[in-house]
Every structure is written in C-alpha cells, then in structure tokens.
Short mmCIF file of C-alpha atoms in Angstrom, two decimals:
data_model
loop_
_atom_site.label_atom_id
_atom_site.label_comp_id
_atom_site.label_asym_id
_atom_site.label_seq_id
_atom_site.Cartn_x
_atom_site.Cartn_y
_atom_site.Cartn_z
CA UNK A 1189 35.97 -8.22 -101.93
CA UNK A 1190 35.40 -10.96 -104.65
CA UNK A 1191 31.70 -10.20 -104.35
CA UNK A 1192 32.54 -6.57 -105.35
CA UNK A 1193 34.56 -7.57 -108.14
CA UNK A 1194 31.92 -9.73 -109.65
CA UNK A 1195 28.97 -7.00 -108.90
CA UNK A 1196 31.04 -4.80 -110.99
CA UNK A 1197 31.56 -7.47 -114.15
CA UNK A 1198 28.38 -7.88 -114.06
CA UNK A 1199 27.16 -3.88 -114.26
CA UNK A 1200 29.85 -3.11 -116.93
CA UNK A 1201 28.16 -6.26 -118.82
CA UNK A 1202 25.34 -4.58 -118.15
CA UNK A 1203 25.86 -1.35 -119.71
CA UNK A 1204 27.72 -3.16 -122.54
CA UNK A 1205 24.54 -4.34 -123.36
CA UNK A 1206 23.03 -1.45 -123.31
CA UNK A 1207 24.92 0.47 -124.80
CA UNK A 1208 25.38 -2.65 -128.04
CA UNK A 1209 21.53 -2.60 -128.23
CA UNK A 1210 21.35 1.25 -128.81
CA UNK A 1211 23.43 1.49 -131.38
CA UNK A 1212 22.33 1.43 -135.31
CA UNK A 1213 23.88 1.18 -138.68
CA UNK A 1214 24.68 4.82 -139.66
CA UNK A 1215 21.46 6.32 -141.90
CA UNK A 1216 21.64 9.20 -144.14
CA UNK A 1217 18.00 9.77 -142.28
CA UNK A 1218 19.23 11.25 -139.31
CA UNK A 1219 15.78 11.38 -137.81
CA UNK A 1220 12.18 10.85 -138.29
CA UNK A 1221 9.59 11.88 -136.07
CA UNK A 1222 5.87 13.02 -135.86
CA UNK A 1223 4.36 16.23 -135.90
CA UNK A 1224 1.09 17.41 -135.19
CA UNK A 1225 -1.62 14.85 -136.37
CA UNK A 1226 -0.67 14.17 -139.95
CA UNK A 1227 2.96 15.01 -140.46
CA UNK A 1228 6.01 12.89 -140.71
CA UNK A 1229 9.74 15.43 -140.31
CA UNK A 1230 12.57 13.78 -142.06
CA UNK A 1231 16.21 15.40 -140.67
CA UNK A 1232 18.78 13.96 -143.39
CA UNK A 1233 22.16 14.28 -142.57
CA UNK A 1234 23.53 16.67 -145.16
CA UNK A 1235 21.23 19.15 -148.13
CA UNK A 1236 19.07 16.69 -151.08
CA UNK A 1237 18.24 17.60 -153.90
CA UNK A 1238 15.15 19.96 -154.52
CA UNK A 1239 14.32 18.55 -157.71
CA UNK A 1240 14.61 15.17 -156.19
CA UNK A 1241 12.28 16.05 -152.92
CA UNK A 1242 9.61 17.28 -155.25
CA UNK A 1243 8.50 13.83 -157.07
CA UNK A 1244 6.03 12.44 -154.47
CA UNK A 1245 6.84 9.13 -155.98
CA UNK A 1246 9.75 8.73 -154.03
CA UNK A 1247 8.12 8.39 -150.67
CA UNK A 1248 6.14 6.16 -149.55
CA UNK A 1249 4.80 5.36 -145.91
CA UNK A 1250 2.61 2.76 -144.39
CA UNK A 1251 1.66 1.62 -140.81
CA UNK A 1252 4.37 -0.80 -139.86
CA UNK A 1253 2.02 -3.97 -139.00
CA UNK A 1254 0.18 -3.71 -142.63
CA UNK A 1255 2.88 -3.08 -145.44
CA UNK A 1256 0.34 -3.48 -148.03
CA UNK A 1257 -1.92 -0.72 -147.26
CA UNK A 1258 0.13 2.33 -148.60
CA UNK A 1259 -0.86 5.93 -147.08
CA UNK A 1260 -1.65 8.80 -149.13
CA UNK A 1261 0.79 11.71 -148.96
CA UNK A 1262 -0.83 14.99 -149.51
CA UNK A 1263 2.10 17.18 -150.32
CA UNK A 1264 6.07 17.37 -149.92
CA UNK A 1265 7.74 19.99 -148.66
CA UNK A 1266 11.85 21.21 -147.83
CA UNK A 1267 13.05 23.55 -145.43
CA UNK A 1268 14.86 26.31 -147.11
CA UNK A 1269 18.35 24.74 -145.34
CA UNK A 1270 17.62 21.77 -147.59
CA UNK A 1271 17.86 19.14 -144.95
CA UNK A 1272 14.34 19.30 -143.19
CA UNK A 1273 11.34 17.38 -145.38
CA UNK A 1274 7.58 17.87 -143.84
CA UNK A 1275 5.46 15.20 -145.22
CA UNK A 1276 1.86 15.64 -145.13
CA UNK A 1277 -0.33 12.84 -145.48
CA UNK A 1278 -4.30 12.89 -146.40
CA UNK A 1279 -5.33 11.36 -143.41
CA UNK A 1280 -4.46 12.09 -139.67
CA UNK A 1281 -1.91 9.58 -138.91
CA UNK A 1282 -2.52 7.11 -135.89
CA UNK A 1283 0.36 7.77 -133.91
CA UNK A 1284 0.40 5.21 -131.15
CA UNK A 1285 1.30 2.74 -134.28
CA UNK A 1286 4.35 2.79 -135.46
CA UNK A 1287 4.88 3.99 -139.15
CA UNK A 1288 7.61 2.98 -142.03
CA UNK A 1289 8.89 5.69 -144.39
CA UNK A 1290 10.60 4.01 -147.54
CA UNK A 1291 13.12 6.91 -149.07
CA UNK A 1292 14.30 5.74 -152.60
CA UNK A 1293 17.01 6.70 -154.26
CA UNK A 1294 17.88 9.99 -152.26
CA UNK A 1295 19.94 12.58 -154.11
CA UNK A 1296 22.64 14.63 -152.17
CA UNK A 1297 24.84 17.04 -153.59
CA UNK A 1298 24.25 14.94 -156.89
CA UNK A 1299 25.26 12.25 -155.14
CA UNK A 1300 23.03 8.98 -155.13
CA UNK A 1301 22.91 7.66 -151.67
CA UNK A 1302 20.34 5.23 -152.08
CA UNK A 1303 16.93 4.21 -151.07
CA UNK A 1304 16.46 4.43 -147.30
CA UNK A 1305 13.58 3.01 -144.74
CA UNK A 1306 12.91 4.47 -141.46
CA UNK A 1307 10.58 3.86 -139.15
CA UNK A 1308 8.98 6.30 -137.13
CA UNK A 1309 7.26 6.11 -133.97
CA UNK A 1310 6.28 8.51 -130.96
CA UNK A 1311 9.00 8.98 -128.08
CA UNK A 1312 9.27 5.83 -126.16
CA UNK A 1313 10.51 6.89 -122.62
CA UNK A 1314 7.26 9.72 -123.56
CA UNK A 1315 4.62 6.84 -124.20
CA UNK A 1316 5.94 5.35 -120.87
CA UNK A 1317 5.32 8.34 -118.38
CA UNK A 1318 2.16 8.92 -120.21
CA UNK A 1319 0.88 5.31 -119.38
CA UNK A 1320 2.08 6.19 -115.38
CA UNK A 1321 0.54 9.79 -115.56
CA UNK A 1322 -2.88 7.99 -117.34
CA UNK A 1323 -3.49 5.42 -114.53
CA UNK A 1324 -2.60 7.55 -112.23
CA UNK A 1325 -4.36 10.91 -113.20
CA UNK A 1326 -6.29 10.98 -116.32
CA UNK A 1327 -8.11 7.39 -115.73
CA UNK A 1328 -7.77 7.46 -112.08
CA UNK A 1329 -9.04 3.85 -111.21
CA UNK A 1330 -11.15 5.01 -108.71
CA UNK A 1331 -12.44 8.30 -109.59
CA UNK A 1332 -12.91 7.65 -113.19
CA UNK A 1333 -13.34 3.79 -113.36
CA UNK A 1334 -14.81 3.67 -109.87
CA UNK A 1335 -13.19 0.25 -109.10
CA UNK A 1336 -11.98 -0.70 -105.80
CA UNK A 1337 -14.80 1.75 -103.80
CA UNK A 1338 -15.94 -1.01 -100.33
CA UNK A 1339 -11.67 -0.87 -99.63
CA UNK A 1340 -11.41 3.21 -100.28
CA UNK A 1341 -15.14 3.85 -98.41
CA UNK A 1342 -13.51 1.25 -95.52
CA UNK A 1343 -9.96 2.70 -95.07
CA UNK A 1344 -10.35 6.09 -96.09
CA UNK A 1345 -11.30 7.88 -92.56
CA UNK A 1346 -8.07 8.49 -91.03
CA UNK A 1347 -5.17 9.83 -92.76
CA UNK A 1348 -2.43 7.53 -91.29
CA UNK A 1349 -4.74 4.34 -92.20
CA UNK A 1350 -5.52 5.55 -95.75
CA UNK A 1351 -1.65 6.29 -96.29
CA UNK A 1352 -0.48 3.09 -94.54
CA UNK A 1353 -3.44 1.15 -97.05
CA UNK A 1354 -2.39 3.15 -100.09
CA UNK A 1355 1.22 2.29 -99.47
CA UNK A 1356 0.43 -1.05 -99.21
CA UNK A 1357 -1.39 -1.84 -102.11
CA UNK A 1358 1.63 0.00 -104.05
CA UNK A 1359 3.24 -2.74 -102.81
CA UNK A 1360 1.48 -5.87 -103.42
CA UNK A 1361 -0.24 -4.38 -107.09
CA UNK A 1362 3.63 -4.15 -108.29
CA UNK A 1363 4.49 -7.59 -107.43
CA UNK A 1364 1.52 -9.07 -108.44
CA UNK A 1365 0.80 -7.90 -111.65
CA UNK A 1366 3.99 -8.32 -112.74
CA UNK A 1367 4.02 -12.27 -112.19
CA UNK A 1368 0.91 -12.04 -113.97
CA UNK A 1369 2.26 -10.30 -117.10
CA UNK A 1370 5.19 -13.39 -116.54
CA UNK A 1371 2.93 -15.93 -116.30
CA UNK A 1372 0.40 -14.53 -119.12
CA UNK A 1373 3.07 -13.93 -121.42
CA UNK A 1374 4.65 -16.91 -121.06
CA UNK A 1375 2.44 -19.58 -120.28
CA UNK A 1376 -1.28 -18.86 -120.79
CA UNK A 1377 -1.11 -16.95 -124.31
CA UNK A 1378 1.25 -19.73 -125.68
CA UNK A 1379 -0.22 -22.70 -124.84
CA UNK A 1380 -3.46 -20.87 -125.33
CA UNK A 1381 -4.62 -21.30 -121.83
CA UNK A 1382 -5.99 -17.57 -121.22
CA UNK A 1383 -9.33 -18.59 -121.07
CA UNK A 1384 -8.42 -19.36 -117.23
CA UNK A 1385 -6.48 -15.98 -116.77
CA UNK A 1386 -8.86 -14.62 -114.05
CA UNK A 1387 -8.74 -17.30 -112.01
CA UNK A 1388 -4.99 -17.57 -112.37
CA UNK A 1389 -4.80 -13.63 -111.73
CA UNK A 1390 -6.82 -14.07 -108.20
CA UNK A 1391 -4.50 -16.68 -107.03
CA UNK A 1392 -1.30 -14.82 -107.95
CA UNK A 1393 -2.82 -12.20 -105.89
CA UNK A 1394 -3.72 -13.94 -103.14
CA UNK A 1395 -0.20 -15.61 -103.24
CA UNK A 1396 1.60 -12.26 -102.77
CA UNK A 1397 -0.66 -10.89 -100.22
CA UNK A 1398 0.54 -14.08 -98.65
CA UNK A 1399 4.11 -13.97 -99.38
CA UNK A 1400 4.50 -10.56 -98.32
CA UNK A 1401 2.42 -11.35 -95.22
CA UNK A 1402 4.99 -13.88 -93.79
CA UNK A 1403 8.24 -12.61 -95.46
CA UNK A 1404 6.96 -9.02 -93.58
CA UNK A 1405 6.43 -10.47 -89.98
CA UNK A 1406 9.90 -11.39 -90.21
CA UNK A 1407 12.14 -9.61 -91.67
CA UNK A 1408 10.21 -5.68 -90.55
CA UNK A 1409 7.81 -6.26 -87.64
CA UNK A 1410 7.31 -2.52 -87.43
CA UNK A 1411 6.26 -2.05 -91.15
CA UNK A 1412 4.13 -5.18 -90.49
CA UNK A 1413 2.30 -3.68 -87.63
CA UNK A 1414 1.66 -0.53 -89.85
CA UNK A 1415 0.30 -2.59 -92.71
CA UNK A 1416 -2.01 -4.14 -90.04
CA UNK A 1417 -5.18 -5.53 -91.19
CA UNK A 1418 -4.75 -3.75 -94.68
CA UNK A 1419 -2.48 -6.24 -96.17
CA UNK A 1420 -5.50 -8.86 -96.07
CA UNK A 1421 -7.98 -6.16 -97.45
CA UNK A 1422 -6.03 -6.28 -100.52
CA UNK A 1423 -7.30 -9.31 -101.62
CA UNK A 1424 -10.77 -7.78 -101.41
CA UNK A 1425 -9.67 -4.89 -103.88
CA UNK A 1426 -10.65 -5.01 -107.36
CA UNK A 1427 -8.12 -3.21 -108.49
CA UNK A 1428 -5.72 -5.57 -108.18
CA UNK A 1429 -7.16 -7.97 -110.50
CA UNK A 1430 -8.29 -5.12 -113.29
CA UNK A 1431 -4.54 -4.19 -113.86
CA UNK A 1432 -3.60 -8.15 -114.88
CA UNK A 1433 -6.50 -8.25 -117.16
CA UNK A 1434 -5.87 -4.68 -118.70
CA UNK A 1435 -2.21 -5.34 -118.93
CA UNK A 1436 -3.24 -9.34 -120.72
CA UNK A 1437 -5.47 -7.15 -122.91
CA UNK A 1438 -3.46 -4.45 -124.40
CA UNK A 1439 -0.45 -6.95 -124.68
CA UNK A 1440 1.89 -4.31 -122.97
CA UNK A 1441 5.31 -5.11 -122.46
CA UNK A 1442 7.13 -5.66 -118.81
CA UNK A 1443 8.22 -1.81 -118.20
CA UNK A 1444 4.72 -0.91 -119.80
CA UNK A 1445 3.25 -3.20 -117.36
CA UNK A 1446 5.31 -1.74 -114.22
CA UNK A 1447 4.85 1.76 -115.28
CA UNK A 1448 0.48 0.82 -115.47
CA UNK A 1449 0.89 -1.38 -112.21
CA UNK A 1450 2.67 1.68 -110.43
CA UNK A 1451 0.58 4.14 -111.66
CA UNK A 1452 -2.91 2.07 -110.19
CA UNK A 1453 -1.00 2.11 -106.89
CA UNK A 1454 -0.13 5.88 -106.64
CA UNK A 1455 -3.49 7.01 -108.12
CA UNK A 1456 -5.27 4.79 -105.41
CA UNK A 1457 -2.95 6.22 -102.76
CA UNK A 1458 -3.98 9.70 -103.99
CA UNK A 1459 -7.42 9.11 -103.76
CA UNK A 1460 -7.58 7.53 -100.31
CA UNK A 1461 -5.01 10.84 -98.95
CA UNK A 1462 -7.21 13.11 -100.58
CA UNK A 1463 -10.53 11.43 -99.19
CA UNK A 1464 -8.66 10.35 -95.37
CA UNK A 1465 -8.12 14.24 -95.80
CA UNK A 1466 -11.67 15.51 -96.26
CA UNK A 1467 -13.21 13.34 -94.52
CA UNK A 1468 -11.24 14.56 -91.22
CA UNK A 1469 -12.65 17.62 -91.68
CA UNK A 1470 -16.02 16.66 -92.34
CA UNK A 1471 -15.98 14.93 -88.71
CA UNK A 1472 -16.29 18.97 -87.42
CA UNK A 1473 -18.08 19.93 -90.27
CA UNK A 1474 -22.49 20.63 -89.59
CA UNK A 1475 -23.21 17.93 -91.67
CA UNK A 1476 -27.18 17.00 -91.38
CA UNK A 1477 -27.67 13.79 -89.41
CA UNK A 1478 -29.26 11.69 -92.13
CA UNK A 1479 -26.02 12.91 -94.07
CA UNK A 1480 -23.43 11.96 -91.70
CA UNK A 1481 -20.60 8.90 -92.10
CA UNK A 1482 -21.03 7.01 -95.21
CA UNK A 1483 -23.67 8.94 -97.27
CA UNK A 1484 -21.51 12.43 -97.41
CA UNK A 1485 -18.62 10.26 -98.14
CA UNK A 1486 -20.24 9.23 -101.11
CA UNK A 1487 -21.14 12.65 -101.74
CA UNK A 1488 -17.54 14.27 -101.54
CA UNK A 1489 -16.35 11.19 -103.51
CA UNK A 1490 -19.16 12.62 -106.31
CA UNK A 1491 -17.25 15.58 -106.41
CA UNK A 1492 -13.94 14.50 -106.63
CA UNK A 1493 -14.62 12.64 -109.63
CA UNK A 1494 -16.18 15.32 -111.35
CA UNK A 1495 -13.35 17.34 -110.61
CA UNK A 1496 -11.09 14.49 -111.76
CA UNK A 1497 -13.23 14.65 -114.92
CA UNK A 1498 -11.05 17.84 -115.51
CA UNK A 1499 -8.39 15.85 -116.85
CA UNK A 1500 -10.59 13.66 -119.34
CA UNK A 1501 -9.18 13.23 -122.99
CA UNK A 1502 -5.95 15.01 -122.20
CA UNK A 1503 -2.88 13.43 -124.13
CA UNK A 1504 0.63 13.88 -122.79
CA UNK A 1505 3.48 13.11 -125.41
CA UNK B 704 -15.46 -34.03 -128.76
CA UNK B 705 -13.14 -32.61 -130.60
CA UNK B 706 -10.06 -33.66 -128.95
CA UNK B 707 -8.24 -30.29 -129.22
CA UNK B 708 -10.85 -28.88 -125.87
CA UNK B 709 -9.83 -32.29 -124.53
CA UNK B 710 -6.04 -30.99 -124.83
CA UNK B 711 -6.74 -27.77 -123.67
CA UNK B 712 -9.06 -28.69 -120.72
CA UNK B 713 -6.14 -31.14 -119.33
CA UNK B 714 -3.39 -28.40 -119.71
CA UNK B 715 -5.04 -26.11 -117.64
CA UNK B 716 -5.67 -28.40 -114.59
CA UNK B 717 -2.02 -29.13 -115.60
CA UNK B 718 -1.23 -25.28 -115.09
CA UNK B 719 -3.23 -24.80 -111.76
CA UNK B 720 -1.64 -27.76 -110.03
CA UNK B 721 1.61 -26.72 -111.26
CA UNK B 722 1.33 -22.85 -109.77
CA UNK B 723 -0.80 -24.57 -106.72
CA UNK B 724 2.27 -26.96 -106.00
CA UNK B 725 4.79 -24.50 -106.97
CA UNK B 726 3.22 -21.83 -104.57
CA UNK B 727 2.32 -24.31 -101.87
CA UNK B 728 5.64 -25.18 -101.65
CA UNK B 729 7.56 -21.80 -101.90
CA UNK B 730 5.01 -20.23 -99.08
CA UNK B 731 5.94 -23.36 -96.59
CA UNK B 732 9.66 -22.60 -96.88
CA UNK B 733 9.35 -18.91 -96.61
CA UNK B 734 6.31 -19.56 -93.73
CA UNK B 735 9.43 -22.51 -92.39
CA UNK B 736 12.32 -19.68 -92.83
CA UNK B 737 10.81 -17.09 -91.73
CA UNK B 738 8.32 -18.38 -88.83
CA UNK B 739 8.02 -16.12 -86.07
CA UNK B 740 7.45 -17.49 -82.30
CA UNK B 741 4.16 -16.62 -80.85
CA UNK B 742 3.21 -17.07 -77.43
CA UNK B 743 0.48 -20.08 -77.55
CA UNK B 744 -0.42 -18.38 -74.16
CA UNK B 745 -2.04 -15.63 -76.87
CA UNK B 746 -4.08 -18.05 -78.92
CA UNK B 747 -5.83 -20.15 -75.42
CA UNK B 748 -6.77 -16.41 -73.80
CA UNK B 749 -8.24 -15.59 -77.24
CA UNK B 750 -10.43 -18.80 -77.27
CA UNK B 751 -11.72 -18.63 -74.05
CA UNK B 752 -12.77 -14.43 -73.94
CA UNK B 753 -16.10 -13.84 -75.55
CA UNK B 754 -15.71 -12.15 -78.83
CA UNK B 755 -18.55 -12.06 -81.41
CA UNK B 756 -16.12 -10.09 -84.08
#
C-alpha cells in the first residue's frame, strides 16, 4: 500500500515535470516551421500589418550555432488572411540545423508588439522515428553497410535460430550502447579520454553479454536455453561496436541513441528472418552443387541488398 | 614530454581499472546472487568423453 502511494508521487512528479518543461512564455509567433527546402512559415497569432510585412529589413534569420553569418531572404510574402508569412530565402536551407528568425518590431492592428525571435527547427518526435526507420530500413547495417556478415552467414539457416539470434542481439545492442553513450558522454569526452573509446566500447560489450548471461540463467532458464549459444556470438558481431562509435560520432542524445541502438537490432533481426526464410527454401531448391550452402547464400544476400538499395536517399520527415 | 600526454595517458589506465574493478565486482555479486547449481557429475563426464569440438 505505501509502495503504491509513493509510485504514484513519484509519476504525478513526473508528469509535473513534463508538463513545466513544455510550457513557454506566450509569443505573438504562434508557430514557425519549415517548408519545402528553402522556406520558413511564420503563423502569428492575430493579422500584421501589410505595409509592415513588406520591408525585408525586418527579418532576419541565421543558423542557430553561427549568429554572425546572416542568411539571405529572397522575398516576403502574406497570406491573404494576414496571419501566414512565407519567407523565402536564396539558398536551400539545411534543415537538420536548427534556424533563428529575429521578428522586429511587428505591427498588429497598428499595434506595436515588439521584436520577436523564434527558432525553428524540423519536428522532433519526426527526426526521432526517422533515425529508427534509417537504421533500420534505409541504412540497413547489414544490407547496406554490410557489417556483422560471419554472425548473419552463421545463424541465418533456420528460422527459429535466426529469430532467437536477432532477438537477442536486440537485447544486448540496447543495453550496451546505451552505457556507452553514458560513459562517452560523461567520462571520455570530458576528461578528453576518447582516444580509448573502442577499447572501452568492446569491454562494455563484452560486460553485458556477460551480465545478461548470468542474470538470464537465473532468473528465465527457458529464455536462456533459447538464446543458447547466440548470446556469446554477440560479442563476435560488429555491429555492436559500430552503433557506440556512430552514436560517439554524431554526438546524439540518449533517446537519439536508443531510437539508433533499436533500430540496428530490428534491422538485423529483419535481415536474418528474411535470409533464415530463403534459405529454407533454397534447401529444396535445384541449386548446382558447386552453388550449394554458403556460396548461394552469398548470392541471395547480393540480391537483397540491391533490393534494399530501393530505399537509398529516401528522407522521412 | 609534454606533461599534458603524461596526464592524459595516466587518466585512462585510471578509467580502465576503474570500469575493470567496477565491472569485476558487479559481475561477482550478480554471478554470487544469482549462481545456479550444476551437477559437477556434468563437468567430470564431459572431461573424460572424447570431444575434438
């Protein structure tokens, strides 16, 4: 009963929190956003002034990390309602940066309500599912990067072993490159130590795959049993170490880092299902001799990344 | 040599034996709390069968 209580303190504080962090001052900007490759949408929160909108002067917008460097806006343009501006810069904007619109002196209603900044940047919840659907899809780490190929060739002829592997390695990739991104964050980059970050990065793994190993004979024999020899084989993936050093390189933040970490694991399960399933056909198949086990494996796997090159250079979000 | 290498050589054997005793330590509890009894009758078959694998 007490134990309820407290678990419930603690979610409302939760949410508080939440909730506290989402909130903002109240902007006559109601919101900014990006359209196409080289327009910025203002949505004020009552009609401005036409007059006003037209003097170009009284916008300007620069990438948020450089404040200095001051874009060039090509033209300026109101809805006819009066409360939609389209700027168009001269450039194609880089969106994956976020950008800072300076509004001065806006005139509503002939009203002065002052000079306004906003910053603009793409969807974030968007940019997340688009890092899950790259890793897991678009830059499949096995069909595109080819990384991790001696486990996938090894596990991959029986469906139940390629799902219990890919399941597996779900498992262990999550855990493990999240104490990285902890431990890279907080301890190599500051004290300027990430010259040793692959060697750190193989022993985190190797310390889950052994954590999980004895936690897992313990507390779910079964799941253990079904994990089998796989759980070992992890350590031999390279995989497993490419997600630390991608996430150390691009500086991602923890959800960023889960959503990449999760998005290796499910792509590599993919790939081993849709191998485990292919090649159990190809066991009845009439498959020349010099052709049969590995080298049509290799083959098929030829053809499922050109058919994975399909999704090459798409963008989502 | 410039002493600032010197500084960061020694922090990062200061790092790996911190994670190696931190580890080391948090896998013998867990391997203590959550040992599992095995037959030794298991291990003595296993050593005396032939088994080139």
């Amino acid at each position: 009963m007490k134990n309820d209580v407290k678990a419930f303190w603690t979610l409302m504080l939760i949410i508080a929190t939440l909730w506290i962090g989402g909130c903002e001052a109240p902007s006559f900007i109601k919101a900014a956003q990006f359209e196409e490759t080289d327009r910025i949408v203002l949505t004020f929160a009552g009609p401005v002034d036409p007059a006003w909108a037209e003097d170009r002067d009284h916008f300007t917008v620069n990438e948020k990390p450089d404040p200095d460097i001051l874009l060039d806006i090509a033209s300026v343009r109101l809805s006819p309602d009066q409360s939609r501006l389209t700027l168009t810069l001269a450039d194609p904007i880089n969106q994956n940066q976020p950008h800072q619109v300076v509004v001065k002196e806006i005139v509503s209603e002939g009203r002065n309500m002052g000079t306004q900044a906003v910053t603009v940047s793409k969807p974030y919840f968007g940019y997340l599912i688009s890092i899950l659907i790259g890793a897991l899809l678009i830059q499949n780490f096995v069909f595109s990067k080819y990384l991790g190929l001696c486990v996938f060739f090894g596990t991959s002829q029986k469906k139940s072993t390629a799902v219990g592997m890919g399941i597996t390695f779900t498992f262990v990739i999550v855990f493990a490159s999240l104490m990285s991104w902890f431990l890279y964050q907080f301890v190599l980059k500051p004290y300027r130590l990430d010259y040793l970050q692959i060697i750190v990065f193989i022993g985190l793994v190797s310390l889950t795959v052994q954590a999980v190993d004895t936690v897992l004979r313990k507390i779910n024999p079964a799941l253990f049993k079904a994990f089998g020899v796989y759980l070992v084989l992890v350590i031999a993936n390279c995989i497993v170490i490419a997600v630390p050093l991608i996430l150390a390189d691009n500086e991602y933040n923890m959800i960023e880092s889960l959503m990449l970490a999760l998005g290796a694991g499910l792509g590599f399960l993919l790939a081993l299902f849709l191998m485990s399933s292919v090649r159990e056909r190809l066991d009845f198949a009439n498959v020349p001799t010099s052709y049969r086990g590995l080298p049509i494996a290799f083959i098929v796997a030829g053809l499922f990344a050109l058919s994975f090159m399909g999704f090459s250079g798409m963008s989502i979000f | 040599m410039d002493p600032l290498y010197i500084k960061l050589a020694l922090g990062g054997i200061a790092l790996l034996a911190c994670i190696g005793l931190f580890f080391g330590i948090g896998l013998a509890l867990a391997a203590h709390k959550f040992a599992v009894e095995i037959n030794p009758k298991v291990e003595a078959v296993k050593e005396v069968l032939a088994g080139a694998q």
